[in-house]
């Protein structure tokens, strides 16, 4: 049975435009304290109906490609039943079905185990709400 469960809320300002926010360094900083060299699992959860967590390469255009793909799959127009806020906001409420609001990662020796080009990111297409919370939880 695990010895440690630690959780913390990370406050993120995603801005007034659609964004992919890299949280990898925040996760690593949390694990330095919470995991303290132990093995376990890191879980991220976004308690919002219009944002999600993705594992993607950042800085080489993939984050912009993800937003472009989401525009293709979920156009910001008037087709959506859910209608309040910015035009096309209903699509933001469909986003978590494609980019889930949670992810769990292995932690070995207190370090996040990601592939060479993988980053942990918040995906936020809701321009009406630039303030997000992400709950980081370590179980080890």
CSV table of N, CA and C in Angstrom, one decimal:
chain,number,residue,atom,x,y,z
A,1,UNK,N,0.9,-1.2,0.0
A,1,UNK,CA,0.0,0.0,0.0
A,1,UNK,C,0.9,1.2,0.0
A,2,UNK,N,0.5,2.3,-0.7
A,2,UNK,CA,1.3,3.5,-0.8
A,2,UNK,C,1.4,4.2,0.6
A,3,UNK,N,2.6,4.8,0.7
A,3,UNK,CA,2.8,5.5,2.0
A,3,UNK,C,2.5,7.0,1.9
A,4,UNK,N,2.4,7.5,0.7
A,4,UNK,CA,2.3,9.0,0.6
A,4,UNK,C,1.2,9.3,-0.4
A,5,UNK,N,0.4,10.3,-0.1
A,5,UNK,CA,-0.5,10.9,-1.0
A,5,UNK,C,-0.4,12.4,-0.8
A,6,UNK,N,0.0,13.2,-1.8
A,6,UNK,CA,0.2,14.6,-1.7
A,6,UNK,C,-0.5,15.2,-2.8
A,7,UNK,N,-1.2,16.3,-2.6
A,7,UNK,CA,-1.9,17.0,-3.6
A,7,UNK,C,-1.7,18.5,-3.5
A,8,UNK,N,-1.8,19.2,-4.6
A,8,UNK,CA,-1.6,20.6,-4.7
A,8,UNK,C,-2.4,21.2,-5.9
A,9,UNK,N,-2.9,22.4,-5.7
A,9,UNK,CA,-3.6,23.0,-6.9
A,9,UNK,C,-2.6,24.0,-7.5
A,10,UNK,N,-2.5,23.9,-8.8
A,10,UNK,CA,-1.7,24.9,-9.6
A,10,UNK,C,-2.6,25.8,-10.3
A,11,UNK,N,-2.4,27.1,-10.0
A,11,UNK,CA,-3.2,28.2,-10.7
A,11,UNK,C,-2.5,28.6,-12.0
A,12,UNK,N,-3.2,28.5,-13.1
A,12,UNK,CA,-2.6,28.8,-14.4
A,12,UNK,C,-3.4,29.9,-15.1
A,13,UNK,N,-2.7,30.8,-15.7
A,13,UNK,CA,-3.4,31.9,-16.5
A,13,UNK,C,-3.1,31.5,-17.9
A,14,UNK,N,-4.1,31.1,-18.6
A,14,UNK,CA,-3.9,30.6,-20.0
A,14,UNK,C,-4.0,31.7,-21.0
A,15,UNK,N,-4.5,32.9,-20.6
A,15,UNK,CA,-4.5,34.0,-21.5
A,15,UNK,C,-5.9,34.2,-22.2
A,16,UNK,N,-5.9,35.1,-23.1
A,16,UNK,CA,-7.2,35.5,-23.7
A,16,UNK,C,-7.3,34.9,-25.1
A,17,UNK,N,-6.4,34.0,-25.5
A,17,UNK,CA,-6.5,33.3,-26.7
A,17,UNK,C,-6.3,31.8,-26.5
A,18,UNK,N,-6.7,31.0,-27.4
A,18,UNK,CA,-6.6,29.5,-27.3
A,18,UNK,C,-5.1,29.2,-27.0
A,19,UNK,N,-4.9,28.2,-26.1
A,19,UNK,CA,-3.5,28.0,-25.8
A,19,UNK,C,-3.2,26.5,-25.4
A,20,UNK,N,-2.0,26.2,-25.5
A,20,UNK,CA,-1.4,25.0,-25.0
A,20,UNK,C,-0.3,25.4,-24.0
A,21,UNK,N,-0.5,25.2,-22.8
A,21,UNK,CA,0.4,25.6,-21.7
A,21,UNK,C,1.2,24.5,-21.2
A,22,UNK,N,2.5,24.5,-21.3
A,22,UNK,CA,3.4,23.5,-20.9
A,22,UNK,C,3.5,23.5,-19.4
A,23,UNK,N,3.1,22.4,-18.7
A,23,UNK,CA,3.1,22.3,-17.3
A,23,UNK,C,4.2,21.3,-16.8
A,24,UNK,N,5.1,20.9,-17.7
A,24,UNK,CA,6.1,19.9,-17.3
A,24,UNK,C,7.0,20.4,-16.2
A,25,UNK,N,7.5,21.6,-16.2
A,25,UNK,CA,8.4,22.1,-15.2
A,25,UNK,C,7.6,22.2,-13.8
A,26,UNK,N,6.3,22.6,-13.9
A,26,UNK,CA,5.5,22.6,-12.7
A,26,UNK,C,5.4,21.3,-12.1
A,27,UNK,N,5.2,20.3,-12.9
A,27,UNK,CA,5.0,18.9,-12.4
A,27,UNK,C,6.3,18.4,-11.8
A,28,UNK,N,7.5,18.7,-12.5
A,28,UNK,CA,8.8,18.3,-11.9
A,28,UNK,C,9.1,19.0,-10.6
A,29,UNK,N,8.7,20.3,-10.5
A,29,UNK,CA,8.9,21.0,-9.2
A,29,UNK,C,8.1,20.4,-8.1
A,30,UNK,N,6.8,20.1,-8.4
A,30,UNK,CA,5.9,19.4,-7.4
A,30,UNK,C,6.5,18.1,-7.0
A,31,UNK,N,7.0,17.3,-7.9
A,31,UNK,CA,7.5,16.0,-7.6
A,31,UNK,C,8.8,16.0,-6.8
A,32,UNK,N,9.6,17.1,-7.0
A,32,UNK,CA,10.9,17.2,-6.2
A,32,UNK,C,10.5,17.2,-4.7
A,33,UNK,N,9.4,17.9,-4.4
A,33,UNK,CA,9.0,18.0,-3.0
A,33,UNK,C,8.1,16.8,-2.6
A,34,UNK,N,7.1,16.5,-3.4
A,34,UNK,CA,6.1,15.5,-3.0
A,34,UNK,C,6.6,14.1,-3.0
A,35,UNK,N,7.4,13.7,-4.1
A,35,UNK,CA,7.9,12.4,-4.3
A,35,UNK,C,9.1,12.1,-3.5
A,36,UNK,N,10.0,13.1,-3.3
A,36,UNK,CA,11.2,13.0,-2.6
A,36,UNK,C,12.0,11.7,-2.9
A,37,UNK,N,12.1,11.4,-4.2
A,37,UNK,CA,12.9,10.3,-4.6
A,37,UNK,C,12.2,8.9,-4.7
A,38,UNK,N,10.9,8.9,-4.4
A,38,UNK,CA,10.1,7.7,-4.4
A,38,UNK,C,9.5,7.4,-5.7
A,39,UNK,N,9.2,6.2,-6.0
A,39,UNK,CA,8.4,5.8,-7.1
A,39,UNK,C,6.9,6.0,-6.8
A,40,UNK,N,6.1,6.2,-7.9
A,40,UNK,CA,4.7,6.3,-7.7
A,40,UNK,C,4.0,6.8,-9.0
A,41,UNK,N,2.9,7.5,-8.8
A,41,UNK,CA,2.1,8.0,-9.9
A,41,UNK,C,1.8,9.4,-9.7
A,42,UNK,N,1.9,10.2,-10.7
A,42,UNK,CA,1.4,11.6,-10.7
A,42,UNK,C,0.2,11.7,-11.5
A,43,UNK,N,-0.9,12.2,-10.9
A,43,UNK,CA,-2.1,12.5,-11.6
A,43,UNK,C,-2.4,14.0,-11.7
A,44,UNK,N,-2.8,14.4,-12.9
A,44,UNK,CA,-3.3,15.8,-13.1
A,44,UNK,C,-4.7,15.7,-13.4
A,45,UNK,N,-5.5,16.7,-12.9
A,45,UNK,CA,-6.9,16.8,-13.1
A,45,UNK,C,-7.3,18.3,-13.2
A,46,UNK,N,-8.0,18.6,-14.3
A,46,UNK,CA,-8.5,20.0,-14.5
A,46,UNK,C,-10.0,20.0,-14.2
A,47,UNK,N,-10.4,20.7,-13.1
A,47,UNK,CA,-11.8,20.7,-12.8
A,47,UNK,C,-12.6,21.8,-13.5
A,48,UNK,N,-12.5,21.7,-14.8
A,48,UNK,CA,-13.1,22.7,-15.7
A,48,UNK,C,-13.8,21.9,-16.8
A,49,UNK,N,-14.9,22.4,-17.3
A,49,UNK,CA,-15.7,21.7,-18.4
A,49,UNK,C,-15.2,22.1,-19.8
A,50,UNK,N,-14.2,22.9,-19.8
A,50,UNK,CA,-13.7,23.4,-21.2
A,50,UNK,C,-12.2,23.4,-21.3
A,51,UNK,N,-11.5,22.4,-20.7
A,51,UNK,CA,-10.1,22.3,-20.8
A,51,UNK,C,-9.7,20.9,-20.6
A,52,UNK,N,-8.4,20.6,-21.0
A,52,UNK,CA,-8.0,19.2,-20.9
A,52,UNK,C,-6.5,19.1,-20.7
A,53,UNK,N,-6.0,17.9,-20.5
A,53,UNK,CA,-4.6,17.6,-20.4
A,53,UNK,C,-4.1,16.8,-21.6
A,54,UNK,N,-3.0,17.2,-22.2
A,54,UNK,CA,-2.4,16.4,-23.3
A,54,UNK,C,-1.0,16.2,-23.1
A,55,UNK,N,-0.5,15.1,-23.7
A,55,UNK,CA,1.0,14.9,-23.7
A,55,UNK,C,1.4,15.1,-25.2
A,56,UNK,N,2.2,16.1,-25.4
A,56,UNK,CA,2.6,16.5,-26.8
A,56,UNK,C,3.9,17.2,-26.8
A,57,UNK,N,4.6,17.1,-27.9
A,57,UNK,CA,5.9,17.9,-28.1
A,57,UNK,C,5.5,19.4,-28.2
A,58,UNK,N,6.3,20.2,-27.5
A,58,UNK,CA,6.0,21.6,-27.6
A,58,UNK,C,7.2,22.3,-28.2
A,59,UNK,N,7.0,23.5,-28.7
A,59,UNK,CA,8.1,24.3,-29.2
A,59,UNK,C,8.6,24.1,-30.6
A,60,UNK,N,8.1,23.0,-31.2
A,60,UNK,CA,8.4,22.7,-32.6
A,60,UNK,C,7.2,22.8,-33.5
A,61,UNK,N,6.2,23.4,-33.0
A,61,UNK,CA,5.0,23.6,-33.9
A,61,UNK,C,3.9,22.7,-33.6
A,62,UNK,N,4.1,21.6,-32.8
A,62,UNK,CA,3.1,20.6,-32.6
A,62,UNK,C,1.9,21.2,-31.7
A,63,UNK,N,2.3,22.1,-30.8
A,63,UNK,CA,1.2,22.7,-30.0
A,63,UNK,C,0.3,23.5,-30.9
A,64,UNK,N,0.8,24.3,-31.9
A,64,UNK,CA,0.0,25.0,-32.8
A,64,UNK,C,-0.8,24.1,-33.7
A,65,UNK,N,-0.1,22.9,-34.1
A,65,UNK,CA,-0.8,21.9,-34.9
A,65,UNK,C,-2.0,21.4,-34.2
A,66,UNK,N,-1.8,21.1,-32.9
A,66,UNK,CA,-3.0,20.6,-32.1
A,66,UNK,C,-4.1,21.6,-32.1
A,67,UNK,N,-3.8,22.9,-31.9
A,67,UNK,CA,-4.9,23.9,-31.9
A,67,UNK,C,-5.6,23.9,-33.3
A,68,UNK,N,-4.8,23.8,-34.3
A,68,UNK,CA,-5.3,23.8,-35.7
A,68,UNK,C,-6.2,22.6,-35.9
A,69,UNK,N,-5.8,21.5,-35.4
A,69,UNK,CA,-6.6,20.2,-35.6
A,69,UNK,C,-7.9,20.4,-34.8
A,70,UNK,N,-7.8,21.0,-33.6
A,70,UNK,CA,-9.1,21.2,-32.8
A,70,UNK,C,-10.0,22.1,-33.5
A,71,UNK,N,-9.5,23.1,-34.2
A,71,UNK,CA,-10.3,24.0,-35.0
A,71,UNK,C,-11.0,23.3,-36.1
A,72,UNK,N,-10.3,22.3,-36.8
A,72,UNK,CA,-10.9,21.6,-37.8
A,72,UNK,C,-12.0,20.7,-37.3
A,73,UNK,N,-11.7,20.0,-36.2
A,73,UNK,CA,-12.7,19.1,-35.6
A,73,UNK,C,-13.8,19.8,-34.8
A,74,UNK,N,-13.5,20.9,-34.2
A,74,UNK,CA,-14.5,21.7,-33.4
A,74,UNK,C,-14.5,23.1,-33.8
A,75,UNK,N,-15.1,23.4,-35.0
A,75,UNK,CA,-15.1,24.8,-35.5
A,75,UNK,C,-15.8,25.8,-34.5
A,76,UNK,N,-15.3,27.0,-34.4
A,76,UNK,CA,-15.9,28.0,-33.5
A,76,UNK,C,-17.0,28.7,-34.3
A,77,UNK,N,-18.1,28.1,-34.5
A,77,UNK,CA,-19.2,28.7,-35.2
A,77,UNK,C,-20.5,28.5,-34.5
A,78,UNK,N,-21.6,28.7,-35.2
A,78,UNK,CA,-22.9,28.7,-34.5
A,78,UNK,C,-23.6,27.3,-34.5
A,79,UNK,N,-22.9,26.3,-34.9
A,79,UNK,CA,-23.6,24.9,-35.0
A,79,UNK,C,-23.9,24.3,-33.6
A,80,UNK,N,-23.3,24.8,-32.5
A,80,UNK,CA,-23.4,24.1,-31.2
A,80,UNK,C,-24.7,24.5,-30.5
A,81,UNK,N,-25.3,23.5,-29.8
A,81,UNK,CA,-26.5,23.7,-29.0
A,81,UNK,C,-26.2,24.5,-27.8
A,82,UNK,N,-25.0,24.3,-27.2
A,82,UNK,CA,-24.6,25.1,-26.0
A,82,UNK,C,-24.2,26.5,-26.5
A,83,UNK,N,-25.0,27.5,-26.1
A,83,UNK,CA,-24.7,28.8,-26.7
A,83,UNK,C,-24.7,29.9,-25.6
A,84,UNK,N,-23.6,30.2,-25.1
A,84,UNK,CA,-23.4,31.4,-24.3
A,84,UNK,C,-21.9,31.8,-24.4
A,85,UNK,N,-21.6,32.9,-24.0
A,85,UNK,CA,-20.2,33.4,-24.1
A,85,UNK,C,-19.8,33.7,-25.5
A,86,UNK,N,-18.5,33.5,-25.9
A,86,UNK,CA,-18.0,33.9,-27.2
A,86,UNK,C,-18.7,33.0,-28.3
A,87,UNK,N,-18.8,33.5,-29.5
A,87,UNK,CA,-19.3,32.7,-30.6
A,87,UNK,C,-18.6,31.4,-30.7
A,88,UNK,N,-19.4,30.3,-30.8
A,88,UNK,CA,-18.8,29.0,-30.9
A,88,UNK,C,-18.3,28.4,-29.6
A,89,UNK,N,-18.7,29.0,-28.5
A,89,UNK,CA,-18.2,28.5,-27.2
A,89,UNK,C,-18.7,27.1,-26.9
A,90,UNK,N,-19.7,26.7,-27.5
A,90,UNK,CA,-20.2,25.3,-27.3
A,90,UNK,C,-19.2,24.3,-27.6
A,91,UNK,N,-18.3,24.5,-28.6
A,91,UNK,CA,-17.2,23.6,-28.9
A,91,UNK,C,-16.3,23.4,-27.8
A,92,UNK,N,-16.1,24.4,-27.0
A,92,UNK,CA,-15.2,24.3,-25.8
A,92,UNK,C,-15.7,23.3,-24.8
A,93,UNK,N,-17.0,23.1,-24.8
A,93,UNK,CA,-17.6,22.1,-23.9
A,93,UNK,C,-17.5,20.7,-24.4
A,94,UNK,N,-17.2,20.5,-25.7
A,94,UNK,CA,-17.0,19.2,-26.3
A,94,UNK,C,-15.5,18.8,-26.2
A,95,UNK,N,-14.6,19.8,-26.1
A,95,UNK,CA,-13.2,19.5,-26.0
A,95,UNK,C,-12.8,18.4,-25.1
A,96,UNK,N,-13.3,18.4,-23.8
A,96,UNK,CA,-12.8,17.3,-22.9
A,96,UNK,C,-13.1,15.9,-23.3
A,97,UNK,N,-14.0,15.7,-24.3
A,97,UNK,CA,-14.3,14.4,-24.8
A,97,UNK,C,-13.1,14.0,-25.7
A,98,UNK,N,-12.4,14.9,-26.3
A,98,UNK,CA,-11.3,14.6,-27.2
A,98,UNK,C,-9.9,14.8,-26.5
A,99,UNK,N,-9.8,15.8,-25.6
A,99,UNK,CA,-8.6,16.0,-24.8
A,99,UNK,C,-9.1,15.9,-23.3
A,100,UNK,N,-8.9,14.8,-22.7
A,100,UNK,CA,-9.5,14.5,-21.4
A,100,UNK,C,-9.0,15.5,-20.3
A,101,UNK,N,-9.8,15.7,-19.3
A,101,UNK,CA,-9.4,16.6,-18.2
A,101,UNK,C,-8.5,16.0,-17.2
A,102,UNK,N,-7.8,14.8,-17.5
A,102,UNK,CA,-7.0,14.1,-16.6
A,102,UNK,C,-5.9,13.3,-17.3
A,103,UNK,N,-4.8,13.0,-16.6
A,103,UNK,CA,-3.8,12.2,-17.1
A,103,UNK,C,-3.0,11.7,-15.9
A,104,UNK,N,-2.5,10.4,-16.0
A,104,UNK,CA,-1.7,9.8,-15.0
A,104,UNK,C,-0.3,9.4,-15.6
A,105,UNK,N,0.8,9.7,-14.8
A,105,UNK,CA,2.1,9.4,-15.3
A,105,UNK,C,2.9,8.6,-14.3
A,106,UNK,N,3.8,7.8,-14.8
A,106,UNK,CA,4.7,7.1,-13.8
A,106,UNK,C,5.8,8.0,-13.3
A,107,UNK,N,6.1,7.8,-12.1
A,107,UNK,CA,7.2,8.5,-11.4
A,107,UNK,C,8.2,7.5,-10.9
A,108,UNK,N,9.4,7.6,-11.3
A,108,UNK,CA,10.5,6.6,-10.9
A,108,UNK,C,11.6,7.4,-10.2
A,109,UNK,N,12.0,7.0,-9.0
A,109,UNK,CA,13.0,7.7,-8.3
A,109,UNK,C,12.7,9.2,-8.1
A,110,UNK,N,11.4,9.5,-8.0
A,110,UNK,CA,11.0,10.9,-7.8
A,110,UNK,C,11.0,11.8,-9.1
A,111,UNK,N,11.2,11.1,-10.2
A,111,UNK,CA,11.2,11.9,-11.5
A,111,UNK,C,10.1,11.4,-12.4
A,112,UNK,N,9.5,12.4,-13.1
A,112,UNK,CA,8.5,12.1,-14.1
A,112,UNK,C,9.1,11.4,-15.2
A,113,UNK,N,8.5,10.3,-15.6
A,113,UNK,CA,9.0,9.4,-16.7
A,113,UNK,C,8.2,9.8,-18.0
A,114,UNK,N,8.8,10.7,-18.7
A,114,UNK,CA,8.3,11.1,-20.0
A,114,UNK,C,9.3,10.7,-21.1
A,115,UNK,N,8.8,10.5,-22.4
A,115,UNK,CA,9.7,10.3,-23.5
A,115,UNK,C,10.5,11.6,-23.8
A,116,UNK,N,11.5,11.5,-24.6
A,116,UNK,CA,12.4,12.6,-24.9
A,116,UNK,C,11.7,13.8,-25.3
A,117,UNK,N,10.6,13.8,-26.2
A,117,UNK,CA,10.0,15.0,-26.7
A,117,UNK,C,8.6,15.2,-26.1
A,118,UNK,N,8.3,14.5,-25.1
A,118,UNK,CA,6.9,14.6,-24.5
A,118,UNK,C,6.9,15.7,-23.4
A,119,UNK,N,5.8,16.5,-23.4
A,119,UNK,CA,5.6,17.5,-22.4
A,119,UNK,C,4.1,17.3,-21.9
A,120,UNK,N,3.9,17.7,-20.7
A,120,UNK,CA,2.6,17.6,-20.1
A,120,UNK,C,2.0,19.0,-20.3
A,121,UNK,N,0.8,19.1,-20.9
A,121,UNK,CA,0.3,20.4,-21.3
A,121,UNK,C,-1.2,20.5,-20.9
A,122,UNK,N,-1.6,21.8,-20.5
A,122,UNK,CA,-3.0,22.2,-20.4
A,122,UNK,C,-3.4,22.7,-21.8
A,123,UNK,N,-4.5,22.1,-22.3
A,123,UNK,CA,-5.1,22.6,-23.5
A,123,UNK,C,-6.4,23.4,-23.2
A,124,UNK,N,-6.4,24.6,-23.6
A,124,UNK,CA,-7.5,25.5,-23.2
A,124,UNK,C,-8.0,26.3,-24.4
A,125,UNK,N,-9.2,26.0,-24.9
A,125,UNK,CA,-9.7,26.7,-26.1
A,125,UNK,C,-10.7,27.8,-25.7
A,126,UNK,N,-11.0,27.9,-24.4
A,126,UNK,CA,-12.1,28.8,-23.9
A,126,UNK,C,-11.5,30.2,-23.6
A,127,UNK,N,-11.7,31.1,-24.5
A,127,UNK,CA,-11.1,32.4,-24.4
A,127,UNK,C,-11.9,33.3,-23.4
A,128,UNK,N,-13.0,32.8,-22.9
A,128,UNK,CA,-13.8,33.5,-21.9
A,128,UNK,C,-13.3,33.3,-20.5
A,129,UNK,N,-12.4,32.3,-20.3
A,129,UNK,CA,-12.0,32.0,-18.9
A,129,UNK,C,-10.5,31.8,-18.9
A,130,UNK,N,-9.7,32.8,-18.7
A,130,UNK,CA,-8.2,32.6,-18.7
A,130,UNK,C,-7.6,32.1,-17.5
A,131,UNK,N,-8.4,31.9,-16.4
A,131,UNK,CA,-7.9,31.4,-15.1
A,131,UNK,C,-8.3,30.0,-14.9
A,132,UNK,N,-7.3,29.1,-14.8
A,132,UNK,CA,-7.5,27.7,-14.7
A,132,UNK,C,-6.8,27.1,-13.4
A,133,UNK,N,-7.4,26.0,-13.0
A,133,UNK,CA,-6.7,25.3,-11.9
A,133,UNK,C,-6.4,23.9,-12.4
A,134,UNK,N,-5.2,23.4,-12.0
A,134,UNK,CA,-4.9,22.0,-12.3
A,134,UNK,C,-4.5,21.4,-11.0
A,135,UNK,N,-5.1,20.3,-10.6
A,135,UNK,CA,-4.7,19.6,-9.4
A,135,UNK,C,-3.7,18.6,-9.7
A,136,UNK,N,-2.6,18.7,-9.0
A,136,UNK,CA,-1.5,17.7,-9.1
A,136,UNK,C,-1.5,16.8,-7.9
A,137,UNK,N,-1.5,15.5,-8.1
A,137,UNK,CA,-1.6,14.6,-7.0
A,137,UNK,C,-0.5,13.5,-7.2
A,138,UNK,N,0.3,13.3,-6.1
A,138,UNK,CA,1.3,12.2,-6.2
A,138,UNK,C,0.9,11.1,-5.2
A,139,UNK,N,0.9,9.9,-5.7
A,139,UNK,CA,0.6,8.7,-4.9
A,139,UNK,C,1.8,7.8,-5.0
A,140,UNK,N,2.5,7.6,-3.9
A,140,UNK,CA,3.7,6.8,-3.9
A,140,UNK,C,4.0,6.1,-2.6
